[in-house]
Amino acid sequence: MTVPRARTAATAACLTLALLVGCAETPEDAPVEPSVATSVQEAGGMSRLIAAAKKEGALNAIALPRDWANYGGLIDDFEKTYGIKVTVDDPQGSSQDEIDAVRRSGKRANAPDVVDVGDTFARTAVRENLLAPYRVAAYGSVPDNQKDGEEGRWTNNYGGYISIGCDARRVSPCPRTFADLLDPRYKGMVSLDGDPTRSNTAFAGVYAAALANGGSFDDITPGLDFFAELHDRGNFNPVESTSAAVETGRTPISIDWDYVNLDYADRFRGKGVDWQVAIPFDGSFAQYYALAVNRNAPHPAAARLWQEYLFGTTGQNLRLKGYARPVLMETMREDGTLDEAAAAKLPTVEGEPRFPTDAQLRKARLTVDRGWAEAVGG
């Protein structure tokens, strides 16, 4: 996935070295407390931030399944590298569940330190003043359309394409397009990863269906119409497509991100599930996920170190091993730090990805929030 880049030589150098030796510190600037630091420099440099995070000793995360974009590998490596225990609450939660948890937990010790949400949900959290401004060392290399301007209250970290996963041992032939999903042979088989009014993945599935059926970034209504027809034909399966549901055959066809479906294919190979993955050419939709720090994070240093880690070379390459496209992929390819072997395993997608504007996302979100229940007979 290629996206426009905004980059400086200083930021590129910092990206490579940040997690090893820290970025240049300015002695004349006294460090501030991690809870108010808006960059690693303000926190006193990487070594000081690491020391503060180790002293806290813990990180509260939420809604991070180990099989999602290689969070299992990322959490294990972070814990090993820094000796900081990562606790994940509600691993199968949605983006809305994350925002709800931040909102209701306030300043309690068990509040989430960090969130990983669809960017529409990140924008909602910004409007509610739930997120702390923090610009990672690599911030200047993140494309302008993948971050929160100068504020840095959220930054996209990884992304992928909507795909169709299918258990070829239960379904023949497997569908490859949205049009295929309407075939009567798929009665009761087609699932989403949750409710699109709460799940960013499911919302993206509706957007992709819209693009496949005459819609546009300005008009997601054809996506609702598609799922209404899928429901009326009896093909829509309301069961949330999780790894457990896929493994047990309850969701034999799943509309999900390519990195999720590709992980299922690897993990369930040899376990009675022949999971095939196709990116539908009639509804190609790409999106990134945003990372952010809770303004009231109980472990503010660990929260900021976690951000630096996930935007560092190790974190970005571990994303690739989980089939997710790191937001700094092109920058890393140019500076020679990209894991080319892992990158070569990504599915080929023609053309450059395009992304809805903030206004288009807000309009689409409102349309889905108002129309989903009626579309699927809720």
Tab-separated table of C-alpha atoms in Angstrom:
chain	number	residue	atom	x	y	z
A	1	MET	CA	0.000	0.000	0.000
A	2	THR	CA	1.627	3.230	-1.135
A	3	VAL	CA	0.599	6.530	0.396
A	4	PRO	CA	1.889	10.108	0.044
A	5	ARG	CA	4.768	10.888	2.384
A	6	ALA	CA	5.918	13.913	4.314
A	7	ARG	CA	9.452	13.350	5.498
A	8	THR	CA	12.552	15.090	6.814
A	9	ALA	CA	16.087	13.746	7.061
A	10	ALA	CA	16.152	14.339	10.797
A	11	THR	CA	12.959	12.370	11.364
A	12	ALA	CA	14.146	9.520	9.171
A	13	ALA	CA	17.352	9.202	11.161
A	14	CYS	CA	15.401	9.331	14.400
A	15	LEU	CA	13.052	6.602	13.169
A	16	THR	CA	15.981	4.234	12.670
A	17	LEU	CA	17.729	4.988	15.952
A	18	ALA	CA	14.920	5.933	18.338
A	19	LEU	CA	14.478	2.582	20.048
A	20	LEU	CA	18.203	1.870	20.219
A	21	VAL	CA	19.877	5.032	21.446
A	22	GLY	CA	17.151	7.673	21.577
A	23	CYS	CA	16.834	10.869	19.575
A	24	ALA	CA	19.039	13.866	20.180
A	25	GLU	CA	18.270	15.556	23.466
A	26	THR	CA	18.488	19.288	24.061
A	27	PRO	CA	20.148	19.884	27.444
A	28	GLU	CA	18.793	23.404	27.703
A	29	ASP	CA	15.215	22.083	27.727
A	30	ALA	CA	14.242	20.573	31.071
A	31	PRO	CA	12.200	17.372	30.603
A	32	VAL	CA	8.538	17.380	31.570
A	33	GLU	CA	6.517	14.654	33.234
A	34	PRO	CA	5.537	11.833	30.850
A	35	SER	CA	1.846	12.580	31.459
A	36	VAL	CA	2.171	15.921	29.663
A	37	ALA	CA	5.010	15.133	27.244
A	38	THR	CA	3.982	15.607	23.623
A	39	SER	CA	7.157	13.993	22.251
A	40	VAL	CA	10.057	11.838	23.387
A	41	GLN	CA	12.243	14.952	23.406
A	42	GLU	CA	9.912	16.672	25.868
A	43	ALA	CA	10.079	13.561	28.065
A	44	GLY	CA	13.861	13.936	28.215
A	45	GLY	CA	14.872	11.511	25.477
A	46	MET	CA	14.374	7.835	24.867
A	47	SER	CA	16.546	6.600	27.729
A	48	ARG	CA	14.641	8.696	30.251
A	49	LEU	CA	11.286	7.621	28.824
A	50	ILE	CA	12.312	3.960	28.975
A	51	ALA	CA	13.421	4.339	32.587
A	52	ALA	CA	10.130	5.986	33.557
A	53	ALA	CA	8.115	3.304	31.754
A	54	LYS	CA	10.065	0.508	33.433
A	55	LYS	CA	9.400	2.120	36.796
A	56	GLU	CA	5.663	2.058	36.049
A	57	GLY	CA	6.064	-1.577	35.009
A	58	ALA	CA	2.680	-2.015	33.356
A	59	LEU	CA	0.608	-1.078	30.325
A	60	ASN	CA	-3.187	-1.328	30.148
A	61	ALA	CA	-4.417	-2.130	26.644
A	62	ILE	CA	-7.850	-3.042	25.348
A	63	ALA	CA	-9.354	-4.907	22.386
A	64	LEU	CA	-6.058	-6.278	21.035
A	65	PRO	CA	-6.545	-9.897	19.915
A	66	ARG	CA	-3.234	-11.718	19.602
A	67	ASP	CA	-4.206	-12.829	16.083
A	68	TRP	CA	-4.891	-9.266	14.883
A	69	ALA	CA	-2.047	-7.578	12.920
A	70	ASN	CA	0.464	-9.649	14.934
A	71	TYR	CA	-0.398	-8.166	18.309
A	72	GLY	CA	0.675	-11.437	19.900
A	73	GLY	CA	4.209	-11.032	18.573
A	74	LEU	CA	4.285	-7.321	19.324
A	75	ILE	CA	3.149	-7.699	22.935
A	76	ASP	CA	5.574	-10.564	23.595
A	77	ASP	CA	8.525	-8.629	22.156
A	78	PHE	CA	7.630	-5.414	23.990
A	79	GLU	CA	7.398	-7.264	27.310
A	80	LYS	CA	10.709	-9.041	26.679
A	81	THR	CA	12.497	-5.872	25.567
A	82	TYR	CA	11.355	-3.572	28.353
A	83	GLY	CA	10.157	-5.836	31.173
A	84	ILE	CA	6.770	-4.117	31.142
A	85	LYS	CA	3.685	-6.278	31.647
A	86	VAL	CA	0.949	-5.703	29.054
A	87	THR	CA	-2.610	-6.487	30.162
A	88	VAL	CA	-5.281	-6.633	27.463
A	89	ASP	CA	-8.873	-6.136	28.559
A	90	ASP	CA	-11.746	-7.361	26.355
A	91	PRO	CA	-9.521	-8.715	23.540
A	92	GLN	CA	-12.441	-9.113	21.128
A	93	GLY	CA	-13.846	-5.643	21.792
A	94	SER	CA	-14.736	-3.148	19.079
A	95	SER	CA	-13.446	0.367	18.432
A	96	GLN	CA	-16.568	1.730	20.116
A	97	ASP	CA	-15.938	-0.505	23.130
A	98	GLU	CA	-12.488	1.075	23.447
A	99	ILE	CA	-13.837	4.617	23.336
A	100	ASP	CA	-16.588	3.708	25.818
A	101	ALA	CA	-13.976	2.247	28.202
A	102	VAL	CA	-11.813	5.383	28.063
A	103	ARG	CA	-14.850	7.585	28.634
A	104	ARG	CA	-16.232	5.723	31.634
A	105	SER	CA	-12.944	4.818	33.347
A	106	GLY	CA	-11.836	8.395	33.915
A	107	LYS	CA	-8.672	8.498	36.025
A	108	ARG	CA	-9.025	5.033	37.533
A	109	ALA	CA	-5.961	2.798	37.759
A	110	ASN	CA	-7.500	0.210	35.430
A	111	ALA	CA	-8.265	2.715	32.649
A	112	PRO	CA	-6.834	1.893	29.214
A	113	ASP	CA	-3.475	3.556	28.654
A	114	VAL	CA	-3.729	3.292	24.882
A	115	VAL	CA	-6.276	2.565	22.171
A	116	ASP	CA	-6.159	1.127	18.661
A	117	VAL	CA	-9.268	2.230	16.765
A	118	GLY	CA	-10.581	3.005	13.314
A	119	ASP	CA	-9.799	6.597	12.456
A	120	THR	CA	-13.470	7.615	12.504
A	121	PHE	CA	-13.564	6.545	16.153
A	122	ALA	CA	-10.297	8.359	16.831
A	123	ARG	CA	-11.856	11.558	15.533
A	124	THR	CA	-14.830	11.054	17.843
A	125	ALA	CA	-12.461	10.632	20.790
A	126	VAL	CA	-10.675	13.866	19.811
A	127	ARG	CA	-13.961	15.761	19.805
A	128	GLU	CA	-14.612	14.438	23.320
A	129	ASN	CA	-11.097	15.445	24.468
A	130	LEU	CA	-10.231	11.882	25.453
A	131	LEU	CA	-6.795	11.640	23.823
A	132	ALA	CA	-3.405	13.098	24.747
A	133	PRO	CA	-1.327	14.974	22.152
A	134	TYR	CA	1.777	12.885	21.425
A	135	ARG	CA	3.927	12.925	18.300
A	136	VAL	CA	6.127	9.845	17.969
A	137	ALA	CA	9.707	10.226	16.738
A	138	ALA	CA	8.617	9.027	13.294
A	139	TYR	CA	5.700	11.475	13.112
A	140	GLY	CA	7.211	13.526	10.301
A	141	SER	CA	7.445	10.427	8.100
A	142	VAL	CA	3.792	9.496	8.554
A	143	PRO	CA	1.734	10.713	5.570
A	144	ASP	CA	-0.262	13.857	6.284
A	145	ASN	CA	-3.567	12.094	5.595
A	146	GLN	CA	-2.749	9.425	8.197
A	147	LYS	CA	-2.347	11.590	11.297
A	148	ASP	CA	-3.915	14.305	13.404
A	149	GLY	CA	-2.179	17.317	11.869
A	150	GLU	CA	0.154	19.153	14.242
A	151	GLU	CA	-1.633	17.955	17.378
A	152	GLY	CA	-0.729	14.288	17.147
A	153	ARG	CA	-3.666	13.061	19.199
A	154	TRP	CA	-3.889	10.010	16.951
A	155	THR	CA	-1.591	8.515	14.328
A	156	ASN	CA	-2.372	5.702	11.913
A	157	ASN	CA	0.006	2.763	12.356
A	158	TYR	CA	-1.010	-0.050	9.992
A	159	GLY	CA	-3.701	-0.967	7.523
A	160	GLY	CA	-5.057	-3.358	4.961
A	161	TYR	CA	-7.766	-4.123	2.433
A	162	ILE	CA	-11.226	-5.556	2.947
A	163	SER	CA	-11.206	-9.177	1.834
A	164	ILE	CA	-13.467	-12.221	1.667
A	165	GLY	CA	-12.362	-15.265	3.632
A	166	CYS	CA	-13.940	-18.660	3.002
A	167	ASP	CA	-13.572	-22.215	4.299
A	168	ALA	CA	-13.122	-24.209	1.096
A	169	ARG	CA	-13.859	-27.452	2.948
A	170	ARG	CA	-17.380	-26.243	3.735
A	171	VAL	CA	-18.032	-23.971	0.760
A	172	SER	CA	-17.546	-24.660	-2.950
A	173	PRO	CA	-16.742	-22.617	-4.851
A	174	CYS	CA	-15.554	-19.830	-2.576
A	175	PRO	CA	-16.857	-16.356	-3.478
A	176	ARG	CA	-14.351	-13.793	-4.730
A	177	THR	CA	-16.514	-10.690	-5.218
A	178	PHE	CA	-19.388	-8.946	-3.470
A	179	ALA	CA	-21.623	-9.911	-6.381
A	180	ASP	CA	-20.795	-13.573	-5.722
A	181	LEU	CA	-22.034	-13.275	-2.132
A	182	LEU	CA	-25.633	-12.923	-3.337
A	183	ASP	CA	-25.598	-16.441	-4.828
A	184	PRO	CA	-28.256	-18.671	-3.143
A	185	ARG	CA	-25.624	-21.345	-2.476
A	186	TYR	CA	-24.237	-19.108	0.304
A	187	LYS	CA	-27.425	-19.108	2.363
A	188	GLY	CA	-26.719	-18.290	6.007
A	189	MET	CA	-22.957	-18.117	5.467
A	190	VAL	CA	-21.845	-14.488	5.029
A	191	SER	CA	-20.658	-12.727	8.191
A	192	LEU	CA	-19.076	-9.467	9.271
A	193	ASP	CA	-16.675	-8.871	12.133
A	194	GLY	CA	-19.324	-7.335	14.360
A	195	ASP	CA	-21.930	-4.584	14.132
A	196	PRO	CA	-20.872	-1.757	11.781
A	197	THR	CA	-22.289	0.860	14.155
A	198	ARG	CA	-19.637	-0.223	16.696
A	199	SER	CA	-16.982	-2.137	14.763
A	200	ASN	CA	-14.698	-0.264	12.367
A	201	THR	CA	-13.991	-3.493	10.469
A	202	ALA	CA	-17.682	-4.138	9.843
A	203	PHE	CA	-18.185	-0.475	8.894
A	204	ALA	CA	-15.394	-0.839	6.331
A	205	GLY	CA	-17.153	-3.924	4.975
A	206	VAL	CA	-20.274	-1.843	4.338
A	207	TYR	CA	-18.161	0.852	2.662
A	208	ALA	CA	-16.524	-1.743	0.401
A	209	ALA	CA	-19.952	-3.149	-0.507
A	210	ALA	CA	-21.065	0.367	-1.404
A	211	LEU	CA	-18.114	0.835	-3.771
A	212	ALA	CA	-18.937	-2.534	-5.367
A	213	ASN	CA	-22.548	-1.507	-6.006
A	214	GLY	CA	-22.423	1.946	-7.538
A	215	GLY	CA	-21.720	3.879	-4.362
A	216	SER	CA	-18.813	6.159	-3.569
A	217	PHE	CA	-16.994	7.737	-0.651
A	218	ASP	CA	-19.817	10.291	-0.718
A	219	ASP	CA	-22.571	7.676	-0.761
A	220	ILE	CA	-22.441	4.566	1.418
A	221	THR	CA	-26.177	3.879	1.044
A	222	PRO	CA	-25.658	1.208	-1.659
A	223	GLY	CA	-23.642	-0.703	0.943
A	224	LEU	CA	-26.622	-0.747	3.290
A	225	ASP	CA	-28.836	-1.768	0.370
A	226	PHE	CA	-26.461	-4.626	-0.420
A	227	PHE	CA	-26.625	-6.029	3.105
A	228	ALA	CA	-30.394	-5.571	3.138
A	229	GLU	CA	-30.567	-7.728	0.017
A	230	LEU	CA	-28.092	-10.215	1.495
A	231	HIS	CA	-30.378	-10.431	4.546
A	232	ASP	CA	-33.559	-10.745	2.483
A	233	ARG	CA	-32.042	-13.605	0.473
A	234	GLY	CA	-31.112	-15.376	3.703
A	235	ASN	CA	-27.359	-15.232	3.009
A	236	PHE	CA	-26.431	-12.861	5.844
A	237	ASN	CA	-25.183	-14.578	8.989
A	238	PRO	CA	-25.448	-12.294	12.067
A	239	VAL	CA	-22.827	-14.257	14.027
A	240	GLU	CA	-19.714	-12.128	14.608
A	241	SER	CA	-16.814	-13.557	12.665
A	242	THR	CA	-14.107	-14.186	15.278
A	243	SER	CA	-11.253	-16.681	15.132
A	244	ALA	CA	-13.284	-19.110	17.257
A	245	ALA	CA	-16.295	-18.768	14.951
A	246	VAL	CA	-14.113	-19.398	11.898
A	247	GLU	CA	-12.407	-22.425	13.438
A	248	THR	CA	-15.704	-24.040	14.451
A	249	GLY	CA	-17.392	-23.344	11.116
A	250	ARG	CA	-20.066	-20.976	12.449
A	251	THR	CA	-18.935	-18.280	9.992
A	252	PRO	CA	-17.807	-20.107	6.844
A	253	ILE	CA	-17.580	-16.841	4.859
A	254	SER	CA	-16.189	-13.706	6.471
A	255	ILE	CA	-15.820	-10.126	5.206
A	256	ASP	CA	-12.760	-8.892	7.093
A	257	TRP	CA	-9.363	-7.239	6.672
A	258	ASP	CA	-6.908	-9.154	4.508
A	259	TYR	CA	-4.375	-9.406	7.353
A	260	VAL	CA	-7.001	-11.035	9.592
A	261	ASN	CA	-8.150	-13.518	6.980
A	262	LEU	CA	-4.562	-14.327	5.939
A	263	ASP	CA	-3.681	-15.013	9.564
A	264	TYR	CA	-6.632	-17.408	9.792
A	265	ALA	CA	-5.359	-19.211	6.700
A	266	ASP	CA	-1.968	-19.755	8.336
A	267	ARG	CA	-3.219	-20.630	11.795
A	268	PHE	CA	-5.931	-23.093	10.828
A	269	ARG	CA	-3.997	-24.877	8.107
A	270	GLY	CA	-3.915	-28.525	9.139
A	271	LYS	CA	-6.768	-28.046	11.621
A	272	GLY	CA	-9.634	-28.950	9.323
A	273	VAL	CA	-10.103	-25.425	7.941
A	274	ASP	CA	-8.961	-24.581	4.413
A	275	TRP	CA	-9.317	-20.802	4.632
A	276	GLN	CA	-9.084	-19.109	1.235
A	277	VAL	CA	-8.708	-15.336	0.891
A	278	ALA	CA	-9.719	-13.020	-1.942
A	279	ILE	CA	-9.625	-9.233	-2.202
A	280	PRO	CA	-12.804	-8.366	-4.140
A	281	PHE	CA	-11.928	-6.351	-7.228
A	282	ASP	CA	-15.469	-4.936	-7.381
A	283	GLY	CA	-15.172	-3.267	-3.965
A	284	SER	CA	-11.559	-2.462	-3.131
A	285	PHE	CA	-11.448	-0.531	0.158
A	286	ALA	CA	-8.339	0.205	2.229
A	287	GLN	CA	-7.992	1.784	5.634
A	288	TYR	CA	-5.474	2.265	8.433
A	289	TYR	CA	-5.952	1.944	12.185
A	290	ALA	CA	-5.095	4.773	14.556
A	291	LEU	CA	-3.090	4.505	17.768
A	292	ALA	CA	-3.538	6.996	20.575
A	293	VAL	CA	-2.761	7.655	24.240
A	294	ASN	CA	-5.550	8.100	26.774
A	295	ARG	CA	-5.367	11.625	28.193
A	296	ASN	CA	-5.802	10.079	31.663
A	297	ALA	CA	-3.474	7.108	31.096
A	298	PRO	CA	-2.542	5.574	34.471
A	299	HIS	CA	0.858	4.590	32.999
A	300	PRO	CA	1.719	7.644	30.868
A	301	ALA	CA	5.381	6.757	30.260
A	302	ALA	CA	4.611	3.163	29.242
A	303	ALA	CA	1.815	4.431	26.990
A	304	ARG	CA	4.210	6.733	25.139
A	305	LEU	CA	6.940	4.093	24.944
A	306	TRP	CA	4.390	1.680	23.455
A	307	GLN	CA	3.671	4.255	20.734
A	308	GLU	CA	7.382	4.692	19.978
A	309	TYR	CA	7.825	0.929	19.823
A	310	LEU	CA	4.950	0.376	17.403
A	311	PHE	CA	6.215	3.126	15.094
A	312	GLY	CA	9.826	1.949	15.322
A	313	THR	CA	11.540	-0.382	12.873
A	314	THR	CA	10.927	-3.504	14.961
A	315	GLY	CA	7.252	-2.770	15.512
A	316	GLN	CA	6.574	-1.901	11.896
A	317	ASN	CA	8.308	-5.031	10.607
A	318	LEU	CA	6.416	-7.201	13.086
A	319	ARG	CA	3.218	-5.746	11.610
A	320	LEU	CA	4.358	-7.098	8.243
A	321	LYS	CA	4.792	-10.566	9.703
A	322	GLY	CA	1.079	-10.393	10.541
A	323	TYR	CA	0.263	-9.386	6.919
A	324	ALA	CA	-0.607	-5.812	7.929
A	325	ARG	CA	0.821	-2.939	5.892
A	326	PRO	CA	2.856	-0.625	8.153
A	327	VAL	CA	2.197	3.068	7.654
A	328	LEU	CA	5.953	3.685	7.261
A	329	MET	CA	6.414	0.938	4.685
A	330	GLU	CA	7.662	3.146	1.860
A	331	THR	CA	9.972	5.151	4.116
A	332	MET	CA	11.480	1.923	5.453
A	333	ARG	CA	11.851	0.476	1.973
A	334	GLU	CA	13.824	3.538	0.930
A	335	ASP	CA	16.111	3.552	3.970
A	336	GLY	CA	16.702	-0.216	3.810
A	337	THR	CA	15.034	-1.186	7.101
A	338	LEU	CA	11.966	-2.957	5.646
A	339	ASP	CA	11.637	-6.731	6.028
A	340	GLU	CA	11.426	-7.415	2.297
A	341	ALA	CA	10.744	-11.133	2.759
A	342	ALA	CA	7.653	-10.385	4.842
A	343	ALA	CA	6.573	-7.631	2.441
A	344	ALA	CA	6.764	-10.056	-0.473
A	345	LYS	CA	4.059	-12.217	1.151
A	346	LEU	CA	1.435	-9.467	1.002
A	347	PRO	CA	-1.311	-10.015	-1.568
A	348	THR	CA	-0.945	-7.984	-4.737
A	349	VAL	CA	-3.476	-5.182	-5.113
A	350	GLU	CA	-3.735	-3.134	-8.278
A	351	GLY	CA	-3.777	0.657	-8.198
A	352	GLU	CA	-3.100	3.126	-5.416
A	353	PRO	CA	-5.395	3.129	-2.386
A	354	ARG	CA	-7.713	6.094	-1.935
A	355	PHE	CA	-9.198	7.212	1.334
A	356	PRO	CA	-12.407	9.050	2.276
A	357	THR	CA	-12.082	12.563	3.652
A	358	ASP	CA	-13.072	13.419	7.220
A	359	ALA	CA	-16.350	14.881	5.985
A	360	GLN	CA	-17.121	11.777	3.913
A	361	LEU	CA	-16.358	9.498	6.864
A	362	ARG	CA	-18.619	11.476	9.190
A	363	LYS	CA	-21.463	11.376	6.681
A	364	ALA	CA	-20.993	7.633	6.057
A	365	ARG	CA	-20.846	6.887	9.781
A	366	LEU	CA	-24.089	8.761	10.407
A	367	THR	CA	-25.803	6.968	7.510
A	368	VAL	CA	-24.783	3.539	8.806
A	369	ASP	CA	-25.672	4.373	12.408
A	370	ARG	CA	-29.155	5.350	11.297
A	371	GLY	CA	-29.776	2.636	8.717
A	372	TRP	CA	-28.049	-0.571	9.753
A	373	ALA	CA	-30.712	-2.034	12.043
A	374	GLU	CA	-33.407	-1.558	9.400
A	375	ALA	CA	-31.177	-3.001	6.659
A	376	VAL	CA	-30.657	-6.323	8.433
A	377	GLY	CA	-34.021	-6.516	10.165
A	378	GLY	CA	-32.781	-5.519	13.622
